[in-house]
Structures are given as structure tokens and as C-alpha cells.
Amino acid sequence: MRWNPIAQDTETHARTGLLSYESSSNRIDCKTPHCLLVTCRGSLPHVTNDLLSEFSSLCLQLDTCDFLWFNSNRKLKGSQILKEFGGGIQQYCQLQPHPLYLSFISQQQLERITYSAKREQLKCYQRGNCITFSQSDYLDFVQTSSCHMIECPCVSSDVLDSSRMIRDCEQSTLLQSHFIKQWSHHSSFDHSIAIGVVQGGMDIEQRRRHAVTISQLTGIGGFYIDALQSRMKLAEQQRLAQASISQLPPLSLRVMNGSSSLEQVIGLVACGVDSFVSSYPYTLSIHGYALDLPNKNNLWNAQYRNDTNPLSLHCSCLVCRQYSRAYLNHLLNVHEMLAMTLLMIHNTAQYMEFFHQLQRAIETKTFLSFQKQFLANRRSNHS
């Protein structure tokens, strides 16, 4: 697995590249910027694995916490199951040929991650529970998972205290350094990219220092930029992201979490972000929204009761080829579970089309004008 740049916009930091890997049968290419869709136990919510064949070169994010099972001896069982299966998560969850990103920082409301150097143990606190494991346990799980992009272990907490943040960053650096050293001795990782985690909280200078430190670790092929996105406005997200990106190697993959709107994606792509860990299609679907780029429609509304148009006139997905807005309105109002499945398929297709539009705009050197027009169309629709 490797990422190679293709083109960069001349007026912003937006860029496009190609993420490539060789599967057992063929070569898979995924163009960036793109999304890494969040899964639950390896599958997209509401979408069965056979329906994933609708989407070529779809990238999926796997949450480490989804695969951490324990027995009475407090040992990892996820890696044991995968060892017995012998085919890695991709075959175990029937997700081939989609590239997989293994996230260490959980997307499931993880409160904090701590590390005890004395006991050499990591603790993940989530919804009142605590998962304890060693770094060697994580490395063993990574080895058996056979994912294509692997986040390094780190310490993570939502703290504003600068001294605590500095200590967390130092522990994260130590953890990632040890992980990369162990990683380099495993030939089975040759097909994967190690993703370093860049932190620093709200402190711009600490972000820059930590980005420099992590970028100096030999063996890092990409970077996850932790920007606490869900709690701040786009301008603040851009400021923090740019502080980290400015210190990273120019030819490395950059990943961020939590693209909760199309406006956020465009703004962060302009800063130079390549990939987004996102549950946006799922969030839209569970609330009854259907993307119709550049806008979204709330299909609960009575205005769609007799609307025989497809969910989007500019979409050729499985749902738009067969079903109408009126039908989805009916499914929602009778609380039929099929509504979530159909909306998830459509919103995933439209979300991917949105990223294809970004790629074309960057390649044709029209990104800035595309951004202005796209945001203007969104504002006019909401007025």
C-alpha cells in the first residue's frame, strides 16, 4: 500500500493523489481526497456486504475497539479468532477488495486512552467500561488483521490543561516510537502503511512541535491529525489542521476525523487534508435525509408524499434507478427498516460523488471557484 501525489491546486493547499495496493487477484486504486467510511464490526450500518459491490474502490475504517474481546484472563481474543480463521479482517468480514483503515483512536465516544509505562499497559475508557491491553497485544492484533493502513497507538484525552497535553504528547511519541521499531521487524507489514498520530490540543505551538517529532520517526507513511473537530467551528478546525500540516512531510498521506458536513470537508481539503474518517452518510440516513448535491432533502416532509422523482436527478445508484422519493417517504412514515438501507446506499453513492467532484476540481485547477460556487449554492438553498 502506498500513496502518491498527482496534482495540487495552485491557489490553495488542496491536492489529489492515488492510494494503491495489490490484492490477491488485482490492483486496487483509490484516488484522494476521499472518505474512510466508519463501520460497525466491519460492516457499513444498514448495508449488507454484498451491496458493497455497488461501490468500487470504497475505503472503510475499522475501529480497534470493535475487535477487542476478552476472556477471563484479560487477554485479547480478537487476534486469536483471526489467527484461527487465517485470512485477516478483510476476508473474515467479506470486505474485499476494499482498502481497510484500522483506527486506534476509537470513533465510538471513547473518553480517553491512558498508558502506564511501569505496567506497559494501555487503558481505553469507553461508556463506563475500561479495556486493558499491552502494546504487544495490539501489535499481535495488527499482524493478524492484515489491514492496509494502521494507526500507531497513542494517548488521547479531551484536556485543555497545557501541561497535561504536553505529557500526553510525550507519551504518545514514546508509544509510537516503540510501535514503529517493532513494526519494522515484521515482513508481514510490507503491504501496509503505518499512520502516525499528531496531537497537541488547542495549542498551536504544541501541535507544530508534536508534528515535527512524529514526522521524524522512520517508517511512518501517513499522519492522522487529531483536531477535536466535533467541538469547534470550521475556521478553528482549519487553523489547528494547518498548524500540524505545515510541519509534516509534503509527500505523505494526511487523515482527519469527523467530517460532519460538506462545508467542513471542502474547507479542510483546502488545507491539504487527503482523507476523512466519516460517518456522515450514516448520520444523514438515520435522520431521514437524502443527499441531492449540493443539498440534502428531508424525506420525512409531506411535500415528498406524491413525488415520483428519484432521490436525486443526477444520481445513478441502485436506489435512484428503482425507487422514488414518495416510496422513501412512505417507508419512513411507517417506520420500515428498509428505508435506512436504501438511504444508506444512496447517501454513500452521493458522498463518494462529492469527493469525485473535489478530485476533478483539483486536477483541472478550478478548486477555488468550485468551492465558492458549491458553498453559494448551499447557502441559497438554505435561505
C-alpha positions as YAML, in Angstrom:
chain: A
units: angstrom
residues:
- id: 1
  name: MET
  ca: [0.00, 0.00, 0.00]
- id: 2
  name: ARG
  ca: [1.35, 3.44, -0.92]
- id: 3
  name: TRP
  ca: [0.10, 6.95, -1.62]
- id: 4
  name: ASN
  ca: [1.47, 9.04, -4.49]
- id: 5
  name: PRO
  ca: [0.57, 12.69, -5.22]
- id: 6
  name: ILE
  ca: [-0.93, 13.53, -8.62]
- id: 7
  name: ALA
  ca: [-1.80, 17.23, -8.67]
- id: 8
  name: GLN
  ca: [-2.08, 20.24, -6.35]
- id: 9
  name: ASP
  ca: [-4.30, 23.29, -6.67]
- id: 10
  name: THR
  ca: [-2.34, 26.47, -7.38]
- id: 11
  name: GLU
  ca: [-4.48, 28.78, -5.20]
- id: 12
  name: THR
  ca: [-4.94, 26.58, -2.10]
- id: 13
  name: HIS
  ca: [-3.24, 23.60, -0.44]
- id: 14
  name: ALA
  ca: [-5.81, 21.18, -1.91]
- id: 15
  name: ARG
  ca: [-4.25, 18.20, -3.65]
- id: 16
  name: THR
  ca: [-5.13, 14.85, -5.17]
- id: 17
  name: GLY
  ca: [-3.23, 11.57, -5.12]
- id: 18
  name: LEU
  ca: [-3.51, 7.84, -5.66]
- id: 19
  name: LEU
  ca: [-3.68, 5.23, -2.90]
- id: 20
  name: SER
  ca: [-2.77, 1.85, -4.40]
- id: 21
  name: TYR
  ca: [-2.43, -1.71, -3.23]
- id: 22
  name: GLU
  ca: [-2.17, -5.16, -4.76]
- id: 23
  name: SER
  ca: [-4.93, -7.58, -3.71]
- id: 24
  name: SER
  ca: [-4.75, -11.34, -4.18]
- id: 25
  name: SER
  ca: [-6.35, -11.04, -7.61]
- id: 26
  name: ASN
  ca: [-5.83, -7.50, -8.89]
- id: 27
  name: ARG
  ca: [-4.61, -3.97, -8.18]
- id: 28
  name: ILE
  ca: [-6.91, -1.52, -6.37]
- id: 29
  name: ASP
  ca: [-6.51, 2.25, -6.87]
- id: 30
  name: CYS
  ca: [-8.32, 4.84, -4.73]
- id: 31
  name: LYS
  ca: [-7.98, 8.49, -5.62]
- id: 32
  name: THR
  ca: [-7.77, 11.13, -2.89]
- id: 33
  name: PRO
  ca: [-9.27, 13.23, -1.42]
- id: 34
  name: HIS
  ca: [-11.68, 10.51, -0.31]
- id: 35
  name: CYS
  ca: [-13.62, 9.25, 2.69]
- id: 36
  name: LEU
  ca: [-12.97, 6.33, 5.02]
- id: 37
  name: LEU
  ca: [-16.49, 5.29, 5.97]
- id: 38
  name: VAL
  ca: [-16.95, 4.22, 9.58]
- id: 39
  name: THR
  ca: [-18.12, 0.63, 10.02]
- id: 40
  name: CYS
  ca: [-19.65, -1.35, 12.87]
- id: 41
  name: ARG
  ca: [-17.85, -4.67, 13.43]
- id: 42
  name: GLY
  ca: [-16.54, -4.43, 9.86]
- id: 43
  name: SER
  ca: [-19.78, -3.61, 8.01]
- id: 44
  name: LEU
  ca: [-21.42, -0.35, 6.99]
- id: 45
  name: PRO
  ca: [-24.55, 0.21, 9.11]
- id: 46
  name: HIS
  ca: [-27.75, -0.84, 7.29]
- id: 47
  name: VAL
  ca: [-25.81, -2.15, 4.28]
- id: 48
  name: THR
  ca: [-25.04, -5.83, 3.77]
- id: 49
  name: ASN
  ca: [-21.64, -6.83, 2.45]
- id: 50
  name: ASP
  ca: [-23.00, -8.00, -0.91]
- id: 51
  name: LEU
  ca: [-24.37, -4.49, -1.55]
- id: 52
  name: LEU
  ca: [-20.85, -3.08, -1.14]
- id: 53
  name: SER
  ca: [-20.19, -4.36, -4.66]
- id: 54
  name: GLU
  ca: [-22.16, -1.27, -5.79]
- id: 55
  name: PHE
  ca: [-19.18, 0.84, -4.76]
- id: 56
  name: SER
  ca: [-15.83, 0.35, -6.44]
- id: 57
  name: SER
  ca: [-12.67, 1.35, -4.54]
- id: 58
  name: LEU
  ca: [-14.59, 2.17, -1.37]
- id: 59
  name: CYS
  ca: [-12.33, 2.73, 1.66]
- id: 60
  name: LEU
  ca: [-13.55, 1.54, 5.07]
- id: 61
  name: GLN
  ca: [-12.46, 2.40, 8.59]
- id: 62
  name: LEU
  ca: [-12.33, -0.35, 11.20]
- id: 63
  name: ASP
  ca: [-12.42, 0.51, 14.89]
- id: 64
  name: THR
  ca: [-9.91, -1.39, 17.04]
- id: 65
  name: CYS
  ca: [-12.40, -1.45, 19.93]
- id: 66
  name: ASP
  ca: [-14.86, -3.37, 17.75]
- id: 67
  name: PHE
  ca: [-12.46, -6.31, 17.69]
- id: 68
  name: LEU
  ca: [-11.17, -6.33, 21.26]
- id: 69
  name: TRP
  ca: [-12.79, -9.30, 23.00]
- id: 70
  name: PHE
  ca: [-11.56, -10.60, 26.34]
- id: 71
  name: ASN
  ca: [-11.68, -13.88, 28.20]
- id: 72
  name: SER
  ca: [-11.41, -14.40, 31.96]
- id: 73
  name: ASN
  ca: [-7.63, -13.96, 31.79]
- id: 74
  name: ARG
  ca: [-8.00, -10.46, 30.29]
- id: 75
  name: LYS
  ca: [-6.21, -11.46, 27.10]
- id: 76
  name: LEU
  ca: [-7.11, -10.34, 23.61]
- id: 77
  name: LYS
  ca: [-9.33, -12.81, 21.81]
- id: 78
  name: GLY
  ca: [-9.85, -10.89, 18.56]
- id: 79
  name: SER
  ca: [-6.39, -11.80, 17.31]
- id: 80
  name: GLN
  ca: [-6.89, -15.42, 18.39]
- id: 81
  name: ILE
  ca: [-10.08, -15.70, 16.33]
- id: 82
  name: LEU
  ca: [-8.39, -14.15, 13.30]
- id: 83
  name: LYS
  ca: [-5.40, -16.47, 13.70]
- id: 84
  name: GLU
  ca: [-7.67, -19.49, 13.65]
- id: 85
  name: PHE
  ca: [-9.52, -18.11, 10.62]
- id: 86
  name: GLY
  ca: [-6.24, -17.34, 8.85]
- id: 87
  name: GLY
  ca: [-7.47, -14.71, 6.38]
- id: 88
  name: GLY
  ca: [-7.44, -11.38, 8.21]
- id: 89
  name: ILE
  ca: [-10.34, -9.00, 8.81]
- id: 90
  name: GLN
  ca: [-10.89, -8.34, 5.12]
- id: 91
  name: GLN
  ca: [-11.83, -11.93, 4.34]
- id: 92
  name: TYR
  ca: [-13.39, -12.54, 7.77]
- id: 93
  name: CYS
  ca: [-15.89, -9.70, 7.19]
- id: 94
  name: GLN
  ca: [-16.11, -10.37, 3.42]
- id: 95
  name: LEU
  ca: [-14.97, -6.84, 2.59]
- id: 96
  name: GLN
  ca: [-12.52, -7.47, -0.23]
- id: 97
  name: PRO
  ca: [-11.40, -5.71, -2.30]
- id: 98
  name: HIS
  ca: [-11.99, -2.56, -0.21]
- id: 99
  name: PRO
  ca: [-8.90, -0.95, 1.40]
- id: 100
  name: LEU
  ca: [-9.16, -1.02, 5.21]
- id: 101
  name: TYR
  ca: [-8.01, 1.58, 7.75]
- id: 102
  name: LEU
  ca: [-7.52, 0.33, 11.33]
- id: 103
  name: SER
  ca: [-8.18, 3.20, 13.72]
- id: 104
  name: PHE
  ca: [-6.58, 3.19, 17.19]
- id: 105
  name: ILE
  ca: [-8.43, 6.33, 18.34]
- id: 106
  name: SER
  ca: [-11.94, 4.93, 18.63]
- id: 107
  name: GLN
  ca: [-14.84, 6.62, 16.85]
- id: 108
  name: GLN
  ca: [-17.29, 5.25, 19.46]
- id: 109
  name: GLN
  ca: [-17.37, 8.01, 22.06]
- id: 110
  name: LEU
  ca: [-14.07, 6.95, 23.59]
- id: 111
  name: GLU
  ca: [-13.48, 9.10, 26.66]
- id: 112
  name: ARG
  ca: [-9.71, 8.74, 26.95]
- id: 113
  name: ILE
  ca: [-6.73, 6.45, 26.41]
- id: 114
  name: THR
  ca: [-4.04, 6.23, 29.09]
- id: 115
  name: TYR
  ca: [-0.69, 4.45, 29.24]
- id: 116
  name: SER
  ca: [1.17, 3.02, 32.23]
- id: 117
  name: ALA
  ca: [4.90, 2.83, 31.45]
- id: 118
  name: LYS
  ca: [5.51, 0.79, 34.61]
- id: 119
  name: ARG
  ca: [2.99, -1.90, 33.65]
- id: 120
  name: GLU
  ca: [3.37, -1.29, 29.91]
- id: 121
  name: GLN
  ca: [-0.39, -1.26, 29.57]
- id: 122
  name: LEU
  ca: [-2.88, 0.83, 27.62]
- id: 123
  name: LYS
  ca: [-6.34, 1.54, 29.02]
- id: 124
  name: CYS
  ca: [-9.27, 2.63, 26.84]
- id: 125
  name: TYR
  ca: [-12.19, 4.14, 28.76]
- id: 126
  name: GLN
  ca: [-15.50, 3.95, 26.92]
- id: 127
  name: ARG
  ca: [-19.06, 4.34, 28.22]
- id: 128
  name: GLY
  ca: [-18.12, 3.40, 31.75]
- id: 129
  name: ASN
  ca: [-16.04, 0.39, 30.67]
- id: 130
  name: CYS
  ca: [-12.28, 0.00, 30.65]
- id: 131
  name: ILE
  ca: [-10.40, -2.15, 28.11]
- id: 132
  name: THR
  ca: [-6.83, -3.01, 29.17]
- id: 133
  name: PHE
  ca: [-4.18, -4.41, 26.85]
- id: 134
  name: SER
  ca: [-0.45, -4.18, 26.19]
- id: 135
  name: GLN
  ca: [1.30, -2.73, 23.18]
- id: 136
  name: SER
  ca: [2.42, -6.23, 22.16]
- id: 137
  name: ASP
  ca: [-1.26, -7.30, 22.25]
- id: 138
  name: TYR
  ca: [-2.08, -4.50, 19.84]
- id: 139
  name: LEU
  ca: [0.83, -5.38, 17.58]
- id: 140
  name: ASP
  ca: [-0.30, -9.01, 17.55]
- id: 141
  name: PHE
  ca: [-3.81, -7.94, 16.60]
- id: 142
  name: VAL
  ca: [-2.47, -5.64, 13.87]
- id: 143
  name: GLN
  ca: [-0.42, -8.50, 12.45]
- id: 144
  name: THR
  ca: [-3.40, -10.85, 12.24]
- id: 145
  name: SER
  ca: [-5.85, -8.21, 10.97]
- id: 146
  name: SER
  ca: [-3.99, -7.64, 7.65]
- id: 147
  name: CYS
  ca: [-5.33, -4.10, 7.23]
- id: 148
  name: HIS
  ca: [-3.78, -1.65, 4.76]
- id: 149
  name: MET
  ca: [-3.46, 1.49, 6.92]
- id: 150
  name: ILE
  ca: [-2.65, 1.10, 10.62]
- id: 151
  name: GLU
  ca: [-2.79, 3.85, 13.25]
- id: 152
  name: CYS
  ca: [0.02, 3.84, 15.77]
- id: 153
  name: PRO
  ca: [-1.02, 3.52, 19.44]
- id: 154
  name: CYS
  ca: [-1.26, 6.79, 21.33]
- id: 155
  name: VAL
  ca: [-2.59, 8.52, 24.43]
- id: 156
  name: SER
  ca: [-5.74, 10.57, 23.92]
- id: 157
  name: SER
  ca: [-7.91, 12.74, 26.18]
- id: 158
  name: ASP
  ca: [-10.03, 15.88, 25.90]
- id: 159
  name: VAL
  ca: [-7.95, 18.17, 28.09]
- id: 160
  name: LEU
  ca: [-7.35, 21.91, 27.95]
- id: 161
  name: ASP
  ca: [-4.52, 21.98, 30.51]
- id: 162
  name: SER
  ca: [-1.29, 22.66, 28.59]
- id: 163
  name: SER
  ca: [1.00, 20.72, 30.93]
- id: 164
  name: ARG
  ca: [-1.28, 17.66, 30.73]
- id: 165
  name: MET
  ca: [-1.37, 17.93, 26.94]
- id: 166
  name: ILE
  ca: [2.43, 18.12, 26.76]
- id: 167
  name: ARG
  ca: [2.69, 14.97, 28.91]
- id: 168
  name: ASP
  ca: [0.13, 13.16, 26.74]
- id: 169
  name: CYS
  ca: [2.06, 14.12, 23.60]
- id: 170
  name: GLU
  ca: [5.31, 12.85, 25.11]
- id: 171
  name: GLN
  ca: [3.69, 9.51, 25.99]
- id: 172
  name: SER
  ca: [2.17, 9.27, 22.51]
- id: 173
  name: THR
  ca: [5.57, 9.88, 20.94]
- id: 174
  name: LEU
  ca: [7.11, 7.15, 23.09]
- id: 175
  name: LEU
  ca: [4.34, 4.68, 22.23]
- id: 176
  name: GLN
  ca: [4.53, 5.37, 18.51]
- id: 177
  name: SER
  ca: [8.32, 5.14, 18.50]
- id: 178
  name: HIS
  ca: [8.21, 1.70, 20.16]
- id: 179
  name: PHE
  ca: [5.45, 0.53, 17.83]
- id: 180
  name: ILE
  ca: [7.34, 1.58, 14.70]
- id: 181
  name: LYS
  ca: [10.51, -0.20, 15.90]
- id: 182
  name: GLN
  ca: [8.55, -3.42, 16.42]
- id: 183
  name: TRP
  ca: [6.68, -2.87, 13.15]
- id: 184
  name: SER
  ca: [9.94, -2.67, 11.17]
- id: 185
  name: HIS
  ca: [10.84, -6.24, 12.19]
- id: 186
  name: HIS
  ca: [7.67, -7.78, 10.71]
- id: 187
  name: SER
  ca: [7.83, -8.55, 6.99]
- id: 188
  name: SER
  ca: [4.06, -9.18, 7.04]
- id: 189
  name: PHE
  ca: [3.56, -5.39, 7.28]
- id: 190
  name: ASP
  ca: [5.20, -4.66, 3.94]
- id: 191
  name: HIS
  ca: [1.79, -4.25, 2.30]
- id: 192
  name: SER
  ca: [0.62, -1.69, 4.91]
- id: 193
  name: ILE
  ca: [1.12, 1.98, 5.78]
- id: 194
  name: ALA
  ca: [1.85, 2.99, 9.39]
- id: 195
  name: ILE
  ca: [-0.17, 6.09, 10.31]
- id: 196
  name: GLY
  ca: [1.41, 8.36, 12.93]
- id: 197
  name: VAL
  ca: [-0.92, 10.31, 15.22]
- id: 198
  name: VAL
  ca: [-0.30, 14.07, 15.50]
- id: 199
  name: GLN
  ca: [-1.76, 15.74, 18.60]
- id: 200
  name: GLY
  ca: [-1.43, 18.98, 20.55]
- id: 201
  name: GLY
  ca: [-4.94, 20.01, 21.53]
- id: 202
  name: MET
  ca: [-5.73, 23.71, 21.13]
- id: 203
  name: ASP
  ca: [-2.09, 24.81, 21.49]
- id: 204
  name: ILE
  ca: [-0.76, 25.82, 18.07]
- id: 205
  name: GLU
  ca: [2.90, 25.65, 19.07]
- id: 206
  name: GLN
  ca: [2.47, 22.26, 20.73]
- id: 207
  name: ARG
  ca: [0.79, 20.99, 17.55]
- id: 208
  name: ARG
  ca: [3.73, 22.12, 15.48]
- id: 209
  name: ARG
  ca: [6.28, 20.59, 17.86]
- id: 210
  name: HIS
  ca: [4.46, 17.27, 18.01]
- id: 211
  name: ALA
  ca: [4.06, 17.17, 14.21]
- id: 212
  name: VAL
  ca: [7.82, 17.67, 13.81]
- id: 213
  name: THR
  ca: [8.58, 14.95, 16.37]
- id: 214
  name: ILE
  ca: [6.24, 12.35, 14.85]
- id: 215
  name: SER
  ca: [7.34, 13.12, 11.29]
- id: 216
  name: GLN
  ca: [10.93, 12.27, 12.27]
- id: 217
  name: LEU
  ca: [10.01, 8.67, 13.16]
- id: 218
  name: THR
  ca: [11.38, 6.38, 10.45]
- id: 219
  name: GLY
  ca: [8.73, 4.17, 8.91]
- id: 220
  name: ILE
  ca: [5.72, 6.49, 9.15]
- id: 221
  name: GLY
  ca: [3.87, 6.60, 5.82]
- id: 222
  name: GLY
  ca: [0.95, 8.87, 6.73]
- id: 223
  name: PHE
  ca: [-0.45, 11.01, 9.53]
- id: 224
  name: TYR
  ca: [-3.71, 11.16, 11.45]
- id: 225
  name: ILE
  ca: [-4.30, 14.76, 12.55]
- id: 226
  name: ASP
  ca: [-6.26, 14.86, 15.79]
- id: 227
  name: ALA
  ca: [-8.08, 18.21, 15.72]
- id: 228
  name: LEU
  ca: [-11.01, 17.74, 18.16]
- id: 229
  name: GLN
  ca: [-13.25, 18.61, 15.24]
- id: 230
  name: SER
  ca: [-16.67, 17.92, 16.70]
- id: 231
  name: ARG
  ca: [-16.33, 20.75, 19.20]
- id: 232
  name: MET
  ca: [-15.28, 23.69, 17.11]
- id: 233
  name: LYS
  ca: [-16.18, 25.81, 14.13]
- id: 234
  name: LEU
  ca: [-14.65, 25.28, 10.71]
- id: 235
  name: ALA
  ca: [-12.29, 28.28, 10.99]
- id: 236
  name: GLU
  ca: [-10.79, 26.85, 14.19]
- id: 237
  name: GLN
  ca: [-10.52, 23.38, 12.67]
- id: 238
  name: GLN
  ca: [-8.66, 24.83, 9.69]
- id: 239
  name: ARG
  ca: [-6.30, 26.79, 11.95]
- id: 240
  name: LEU
  ca: [-5.36, 23.74, 14.01]
- id: 241
  name: ALA
  ca: [-5.12, 21.43, 11.00]
- id: 242
  name: GLN
  ca: [-2.89, 23.86, 9.11]
- id: 243
  name: ALA
  ca: [-0.57, 24.22, 12.10]
- id: 244
  name: SER
  ca: [0.05, 20.47, 12.07]
- id: 245
  name: ILE
  ca: [0.15, 20.03, 8.28]
- id: 246
  name: SER
  ca: [2.72, 22.81, 7.85]
- id: 247
  name: GLN
  ca: [5.28, 20.65, 9.72]
- id: 248
  name: LEU
  ca: [4.58, 17.32, 8.00]
- id: 249
  name: PRO
  ca: [6.45, 15.84, 5.03]
- id: 250
  name: PRO
  ca: [4.82, 17.12, 1.82]
- id: 251
  name: LEU
  ca: [4.59, 13.67, 0.19]
- id: 252
  name: SER
  ca: [2.75, 11.87, 2.99]
- id: 253
  name: LEU
  ca: [-0.92, 10.92, 3.39]
- id: 254
  name: ARG
  ca: [-2.96, 13.12, 5.78]
- id: 255
  name: VAL
  ca: [-6.06, 11.82, 7.54]
- id: 256
  name: MET
  ca: [-8.61, 13.62, 9.73]
- id: 257
  name: ASN
  ca: [-11.74, 12.54, 11.59]
- id: 258
  name: GLY
  ca: [-15.30, 13.81, 11.83]
- id: 259
  name: SER
  ca: [-16.38, 15.45, 8.57]
- id: 260
  name: SER
  ca: [-19.86, 16.33, 9.80]
- id: 261
  name: SER
  ca: [-20.76, 18.50, 6.82]
- id: 262
  name: LEU
  ca: [-19.83, 19.06, 3.19]
- id: 263
  name: GLU
  ca: [-18.63, 22.57, 4.11]
- id: 264
  name: GLN
  ca: [-16.14, 21.11, 6.57]
- id: 265
  name: VAL
  ca: [-14.76, 18.70, 4.00]
- id: 266
  name: ILE
  ca: [-14.18, 21.42, 1.40]
- id: 267
  name: GLY
  ca: [-12.57, 23.71, 3.98]
- id: 268
  name: LEU
  ca: [-10.18, 21.03, 5.23]
- id: 269
  name: VAL
  ca: [-9.32, 19.77, 1.73]
- id: 270
  name: ALA
  ca: [-8.26, 23.36, 1.03]
- id: 271
  name: CYS
  ca: [-5.82, 23.00, 3.95]
- id: 272
  name: GLY
  ca: [-4.28, 19.87, 2.40]
- id: 273
  name: VAL
  ca: [-6.18, 17.01, 4.09]
- id: 274
  name: ASP
  ca: [-6.35, 13.90, 1.88]
- id: 275
  name: SER
  ca: [-8.72, 11.53, 3.67]
- id: 276
  name: PHE
  ca: [-11.62, 11.80, 6.13]
- id: 277
  name: VAL
  ca: [-12.82, 9.19, 8.63]
- id: 278
  name: SER
  ca: [-16.54, 9.84, 8.32]
- id: 279
  name: SER
  ca: [-19.95, 8.55, 9.40]
- id: 280
  name: TYR
  ca: [-21.74, 11.36, 7.52]
- id: 281
  name: PRO
  ca: [-23.83, 9.11, 5.18]
- id: 282
  name: TYR
  ca: [-24.98, 7.11, 8.21]
- id: 283
  name: THR
  ca: [-25.90, 10.26, 10.16]
- id: 284
  name: LEU
  ca: [-27.95, 11.56, 7.25]
- id: 285
  name: SER
  ca: [-29.69, 8.23, 6.75]
- id: 286
  name: ILE
  ca: [-30.83, 7.69, 10.33]
- id: 287
  name: HIS
  ca: [-32.41, 11.16, 10.29]
- id: 288
  name: GLY
  ca: [-34.23, 10.57, 7.00]
- id: 289
  name: TYR
  ca: [-32.14, 12.85, 4.78]
- id: 290
  name: ALA
  ca: [-31.15, 12.11, 1.19]
- id: 291
  name: LEU
  ca: [-28.22, 13.89, -0.41]
- id: 292
  name: ASP
  ca: [-29.04, 15.72, -3.65]
- id: 293
  name: LEU
  ca: [-25.77, 17.53, -4.28]
- id: 294
  name: PRO
  ca: [-25.04, 20.19, -3.31]
- id: 295
  name: ASN
  ca: [-28.03, 19.96, -0.93]
- id: 296
  name: LYS
  ca: [-29.96, 17.41, 1.13]
- id: 297
  name: ASN
  ca: [-33.70, 16.72, 1.36]
- id: 298
  name: ASN
  ca: [-35.62, 15.67, 4.46]
- id: 299
  name: LEU
  ca: [-37.78, 12.85, 3.13]
- id: 300
  name: TRP
  ca: [-39.99, 12.87, 6.22]
- id: 301
  name: ASN
  ca: [-41.63, 16.01, 4.82]
- id: 302
  name: ALA
  ca: [-45.16, 15.72, 3.42]
- id: 303
  name: GLN
  ca: [-44.09, 17.50, 0.21]
- id: 304
  name: TYR
  ca: [-42.49, 14.23, -0.95]
- id: 305
  name: ARG
  ca: [-45.60, 12.10, -0.38]
- id: 306
  name: ASN
  ca: [-46.53, 12.10, -4.08]
- id: 307
  name: ASP
  ca: [-43.13, 12.95, -5.57]
- id: 308
  name: THR
  ca: [-42.30, 10.31, -8.18]
- id: 309
  name: ASN
  ca: [-38.80, 11.67, -8.89]
- id: 310
  name: PRO
  ca: [-35.74, 9.66, -7.80]
- id: 311
  name: LEU
  ca: [-33.89, 10.83, -4.68]
- id: 312
  name: SER
  ca: [-31.58, 12.77, -6.97]
- id: 313
  name: LEU
  ca: [-31.98, 13.51, -10.68]
- id: 314
  name: HIS
  ca: [-28.18, 13.40, -11.02]
- id: 315
  name: CYS
  ca: [-27.57, 10.04, -9.33]
- id: 316
  name: SER
  ca: [-27.42, 6.61, -10.94]
- id: 317
  name: CYS
  ca: [-27.17, 4.49, -7.78]
- id: 318
  name: LEU
  ca: [-29.23, 1.35, -7.23]
- id: 319
  name: VAL
  ca: [-31.87, 3.27, -5.25]
- id: 320
  name: CYS
  ca: [-32.33, 6.11, -7.73]
- id: 321
  name: ARG
  ca: [-32.69, 3.60, -10.56]
- id: 322
  name: GLN
  ca: [-35.59, 1.81, -8.89]
- id: 323
  name: TYR
  ca: [-37.30, 3.90, -6.20]
- id: 324
  name: SER
  ca: [-38.94, 7.31, -5.80]
- id: 325
  name: ARG
  ca: [-38.99, 9.97, -3.12]
- id: 326
  name: ALA
  ca: [-42.61, 9.09, -2.46]
- id: 327
  name: TYR
  ca: [-41.69, 5.49, -1.74]
- id: 328
  name: LEU
  ca: [-38.96, 6.52, 0.71]
- id: 329
  name: ASN
  ca: [-41.34, 8.97, 2.35]
- id: 330
  name: HIS
  ca: [-43.79, 6.10, 2.82]
- id: 331
  name: LEU
  ca: [-41.13, 3.77, 4.25]
- id: 332
  name: LEU
  ca: [-40.03, 6.40, 6.75]
- id: 333
  name: ASN
  ca: [-43.53, 7.22, 7.91]
- id: 334
  name: VAL
  ca: [-44.43, 3.57, 8.51]
- id: 335
  name: HIS
  ca: [-41.05, 3.08, 10.26]
- id: 336
  name: GLU
  ca: [-39.90, 0.40, 7.84]
- id: 337
  name: MET
  ca: [-36.25, -0.63, 8.32]
- id: 338
  name: LEU
  ca: [-35.76, -0.82, 4.54]
- id: 339
  name: ALA
  ca: [-35.76, 2.99, 4.49]
- id: 340
  name: MET
  ca: [-32.42, 3.10, 6.34]
- id: 341
  name: THR
  ca: [-30.86, 0.56, 3.97]
- id: 342
  name: LEU
  ca: [-31.94, 2.42, 0.83]
- id: 343
  name: LEU
  ca: [-30.93, 5.81, 2.22]
- id: 344
  name: MET
  ca: [-27.53, 4.47, 3.26]
- id: 345
  name: ILE
  ca: [-26.86, 3.13, -0.25]
- id: 346
  name: HIS
  ca: [-27.91, 6.40, -1.87]
- id: 347
  name: ASN
  ca: [-26.12, 8.72, 0.58]
- id: 348
  name: THR
  ca: [-22.92, 6.69, 0.29]
- id: 349
  name: ALA
  ca: [-23.06, 6.95, -3.51]
- id: 350
  name: GLN
  ca: [-23.70, 10.70, -3.38]
- id: 351
  name: TYR
  ca: [-20.98, 11.26, -0.78]
- id: 352
  name: MET
  ca: [-18.49, 9.46, -2.99]
- id: 353
  name: GLU
  ca: [-19.64, 11.54, -5.96]
- id: 354
  name: PHE
  ca: [-18.97, 14.67, -3.89]
- id: 355
  name: PHE
  ca: [-15.36, 13.55, -3.41]
- id: 356
  name: HIS
  ca: [-15.08, 12.78, -7.13]
- id: 357
  name: GLN
  ca: [-16.14, 16.38, -7.82]
- id: 358
  name: LEU
  ca: [-13.41, 17.61, -5.48]
- id: 359
  name: GLN
  ca: [-10.83, 15.45, -7.27]
- id: 360
  name: ARG
  ca: [-11.86, 16.77, -10.70]
- id: 361
  name: ALA
  ca: [-11.77, 20.37, -9.46]
- id: 362
  name: ILE
  ca: [-8.22, 19.95, -8.14]
- id: 363
  name: GLU
  ca: [-6.99, 18.22, -11.29]
- id: 364
  name: THR
  ca: [-8.46, 20.93, -13.54]
- id: 365
  name: LYS
  ca: [-7.07, 23.76, -11.33]
- id: 366
  name: THR
  ca: [-10.60, 25.04, -10.60]
- id: 367
  name: PHE
  ca: [-10.87, 24.09, -6.93]
- id: 368
  name: LEU
  ca: [-11.30, 27.63, -5.55]
- id: 369
  name: SER
  ca: [-14.07, 28.52, -8.00]
- id: 370
  name: PHE
  ca: [-15.73, 25.15, -7.34]
- id: 371
  name: GLN
  ca: [-15.58, 25.80, -3.59]
- id: 372
  name: LYS
  ca: [-17.14, 29.26, -3.92]
- id: 373
  name: GLN
  ca: [-19.91, 28.05, -6.24]
- id: 374
  name: PHE
  ca: [-20.67, 24.98, -4.14]
- id: 375
  name: LEU
  ca: [-20.98, 26.98, -0.91]
- id: 376
  name: ALA
  ca: [-23.05, 29.67, -2.65]
- id: 377
  name: ASN
  ca: [-25.49, 27.03, -3.89]
- id: 378
  name: ARG
  ca: [-25.73, 25.57, -0.38]
- id: 379
  name: ARG
  ca: [-26.47, 28.99, 1.14]
- id: 380
  name: SER
  ca: [-29.12, 29.85, -1.45]
- id: 381
  name: ASN
  ca: [-30.89, 26.57, -0.76]
- id: 382
  name: HIS
  ca: [-30.91, 27.17, 2.98]
- id: 383
  name: SER
  ca: [-32.12, 30.78, 2.74]
...
